[in-house]
Amino acid sequence: MSAEMPSTPGGRRPPVRILLCDDHAVVRAGLLALLGSTPDIEVVGEAGSGEEAVAMAAHLRPDVVLMDLQLGAGIDGVEATRRIAPTGVHVLVLTTYDTDADITRAIEAGATGYLLKAERPEELFAAIHSAAQGRTTLSPPVASRVMDRMRGAAGPSLTDRERDILGQLAHGLGNREIARALFISEATVKTHLGRIYAKLGVDTRAGAVAVAKEQRLLP
């Protein structure tokens, strides 16, 4: 789908075309009423299962599929997303689940955004418009989880002694000065430096300090 939506002859952009997918009819009815309250969003279809969402997305070509994760029998929202996303239709997950596993699976399946049902209506409207433009939108709790996981995955596992030595490097101390400051031998400093370089993927003192600052490894 194009990231830029064409304007109407009067200069106003056409409404974002939405396909709802939720296995609870009451939830769909509530969303239909809510989305119907804003003129720049148009619901073009409702699906009660993952299979139905995949078929309707292919037929209707909406701008965004508003996708629940748990859909009862049949494929779940993640699998439906995995089938829909490659077609160019954006998928915005709207769910009550915010576990790391659910978030990771949905994003890896190609979801453009991940929103919790507890969000305010205006947040939902904004997320739909962002998704229609191909921009990622995450509920604040989801964004925090994603960032925590990224930091955990990116941050190398350094020992306390290695962090001490990194701190001394950042202050511009040489091996002999570090050894004196930490009451260890120069040979021990060199051994730790070798391990630090390997963990950070660098081969110089300056490189180690630069990466340490970038990854916030320094106190």
Short mmCIF file of N, CA and C in Angstrom, two decimals, residues 1 5 15-21 28 32 42-49 51-66 84 87-90:
data_model
loop_
_atom_site.label_atom_id
_atom_site.label_comp_id
_atom_site.label_asym_id
_atom_site.label_seq_id
_atom_site.Cartn_x
_atom_site.Cartn_y
_atom_site.Cartn_z
N MET A 1 0.84 -1.20 0.00
CA MET A 1 0.00 0.00 0.00
C MET A 1 0.88 1.25 0.00
N MET A 5 -1.63 8.87 0.97
CA MET A 5 -3.00 8.69 0.51
C MET A 5 -3.40 9.88 -0.35
N PRO A 15 -11.16 8.98 3.80
CA PRO A 15 -11.06 8.31 5.10
C PRO A 15 -10.18 7.07 5.01
N VAL A 16 -9.56 6.72 6.12
CA VAL A 16 -8.77 5.50 6.20
C VAL A 16 -9.74 4.32 6.22
N ARG A 17 -9.54 3.36 5.32
CA ARG A 17 -10.44 2.22 5.21
C ARG A 17 -9.97 1.09 6.13
N ILE A 18 -10.87 0.68 7.02
CA ILE A 18 -10.52 -0.26 8.09
C ILE A 18 -11.29 -1.58 7.94
N LEU A 19 -10.58 -2.68 8.19
CA LEU A 19 -11.21 -3.99 8.34
C LEU A 19 -11.04 -4.40 9.79
N LEU A 20 -12.15 -4.67 10.48
CA LEU A 20 -12.10 -5.11 11.87
C LEU A 20 -11.99 -6.62 11.94
N CYS A 21 -11.15 -7.12 12.83
CA CYS A 21 -11.09 -8.56 13.06
C CYS A 21 -11.07 -8.84 14.55
N ARG A 28 -16.81 -6.02 18.29
CA ARG A 28 -16.84 -5.44 16.94
C ARG A 28 -17.89 -4.34 16.86
N LEU A 32 -17.15 -0.56 15.94
CA LEU A 32 -17.85 0.01 14.79
C LEU A 32 -18.50 1.34 15.16
N GLU A 42 -13.24 4.88 7.95
CA GLU A 42 -14.39 4.15 7.42
C GLU A 42 -14.17 2.64 7.58
N VAL A 43 -15.09 1.99 8.27
CA VAL A 43 -15.01 0.53 8.42
C VAL A 43 -15.63 -0.11 7.19
N VAL A 44 -14.83 -0.87 6.45
CA VAL A 44 -15.31 -1.46 5.20
C VAL A 44 -15.65 -2.94 5.35
N GLY A 45 -15.35 -3.54 6.51
CA GLY A 45 -15.66 -4.95 6.70
C GLY A 45 -15.40 -5.40 8.12
N GLU A 46 -16.03 -6.50 8.51
CA GLU A 46 -15.86 -7.10 9.82
C GLU A 46 -15.57 -8.59 9.67
N ALA A 47 -14.55 -9.06 10.35
CA ALA A 47 -14.19 -10.48 10.31
C ALA A 47 -14.24 -11.04 11.73
N GLY A 48 -14.76 -12.27 11.84
CA GLY A 48 -14.85 -12.90 13.15
C GLY A 48 -13.82 -13.98 13.37
N SER A 49 -12.96 -14.21 12.38
CA SER A 49 -11.92 -15.23 12.51
C SER A 49 -10.70 -14.81 11.72
N GLU A 51 -9.05 -16.63 9.48
CA GLU A 51 -9.22 -17.02 8.08
C GLU A 51 -10.10 -16.01 7.32
N GLU A 52 -11.15 -15.58 7.98
CA GLU A 52 -12.05 -14.62 7.36
C GLU A 52 -11.33 -13.29 7.12
N ALA A 53 -10.49 -12.88 8.06
CA ALA A 53 -9.74 -11.63 7.92
C ALA A 53 -8.79 -11.69 6.74
N VAL A 54 -8.11 -12.82 6.59
CA VAL A 54 -7.17 -12.98 5.48
C VAL A 54 -7.91 -12.87 4.14
N ALA A 55 -9.04 -13.56 4.04
CA ALA A 55 -9.81 -13.55 2.80
C ALA A 55 -10.37 -12.16 2.51
N MET A 56 -10.91 -11.50 3.53
CA MET A 56 -11.52 -10.19 3.34
C MET A 56 -10.46 -9.13 3.03
N ALA A 57 -9.28 -9.26 3.63
CA ALA A 57 -8.21 -8.30 3.36
C ALA A 57 -7.78 -8.39 1.89
N ALA A 58 -7.73 -9.61 1.37
CA ALA A 58 -7.35 -9.80 -0.03
C ALA A 58 -8.42 -9.24 -0.97
N HIS A 59 -9.67 -9.34 -0.57
CA HIS A 59 -10.78 -8.91 -1.42
C HIS A 59 -11.03 -7.40 -1.33
N LEU A 60 -11.02 -6.87 -0.10
CA LEU A 60 -11.39 -5.47 0.12
C LEU A 60 -10.20 -4.51 0.01
N ARG A 61 -8.99 -5.03 0.22
CA ARG A 61 -7.78 -4.20 0.20
C ARG A 61 -7.94 -2.96 1.07
N PRO A 62 -8.20 -3.14 2.36
CA PRO A 62 -8.32 -1.98 3.25
C PRO A 62 -6.95 -1.33 3.46
N ASP A 63 -6.95 -0.14 4.04
CA ASP A 63 -5.69 0.50 4.39
C ASP A 63 -5.09 -0.16 5.63
N VAL A 64 -5.95 -0.53 6.57
CA VAL A 64 -5.50 -1.10 7.84
C VAL A 64 -6.45 -2.20 8.28
N VAL A 65 -5.88 -3.29 8.78
CA VAL A 65 -6.68 -4.32 9.46
C VAL A 65 -6.46 -4.13 10.95
N LEU A 66 -7.53 -3.93 11.68
CA LEU A 66 -7.48 -3.81 13.14
C LEU A 66 -7.64 -5.22 13.69
N ILE A 84 -1.30 -11.63 6.01
CA ILE A 84 -1.81 -10.38 5.42
C ILE A 84 -0.68 -9.38 5.14
N THR A 87 1.11 -8.72 1.77
CA THR A 87 0.31 -8.20 0.66
C THR A 87 0.34 -6.68 0.58
N GLY A 88 0.93 -6.04 1.60
CA GLY A 88 0.99 -4.59 1.61
C GLY A 88 -0.09 -3.93 2.44
N VAL A 89 -1.02 -4.72 2.97
CA VAL A 89 -2.06 -4.18 3.86
C VAL A 89 -1.47 -4.08 5.26
N HIS A 90 -1.57 -2.93 5.87
CA HIS A 90 -1.01 -2.73 7.20
C HIS A 90 -1.91 -3.37 8.27
#
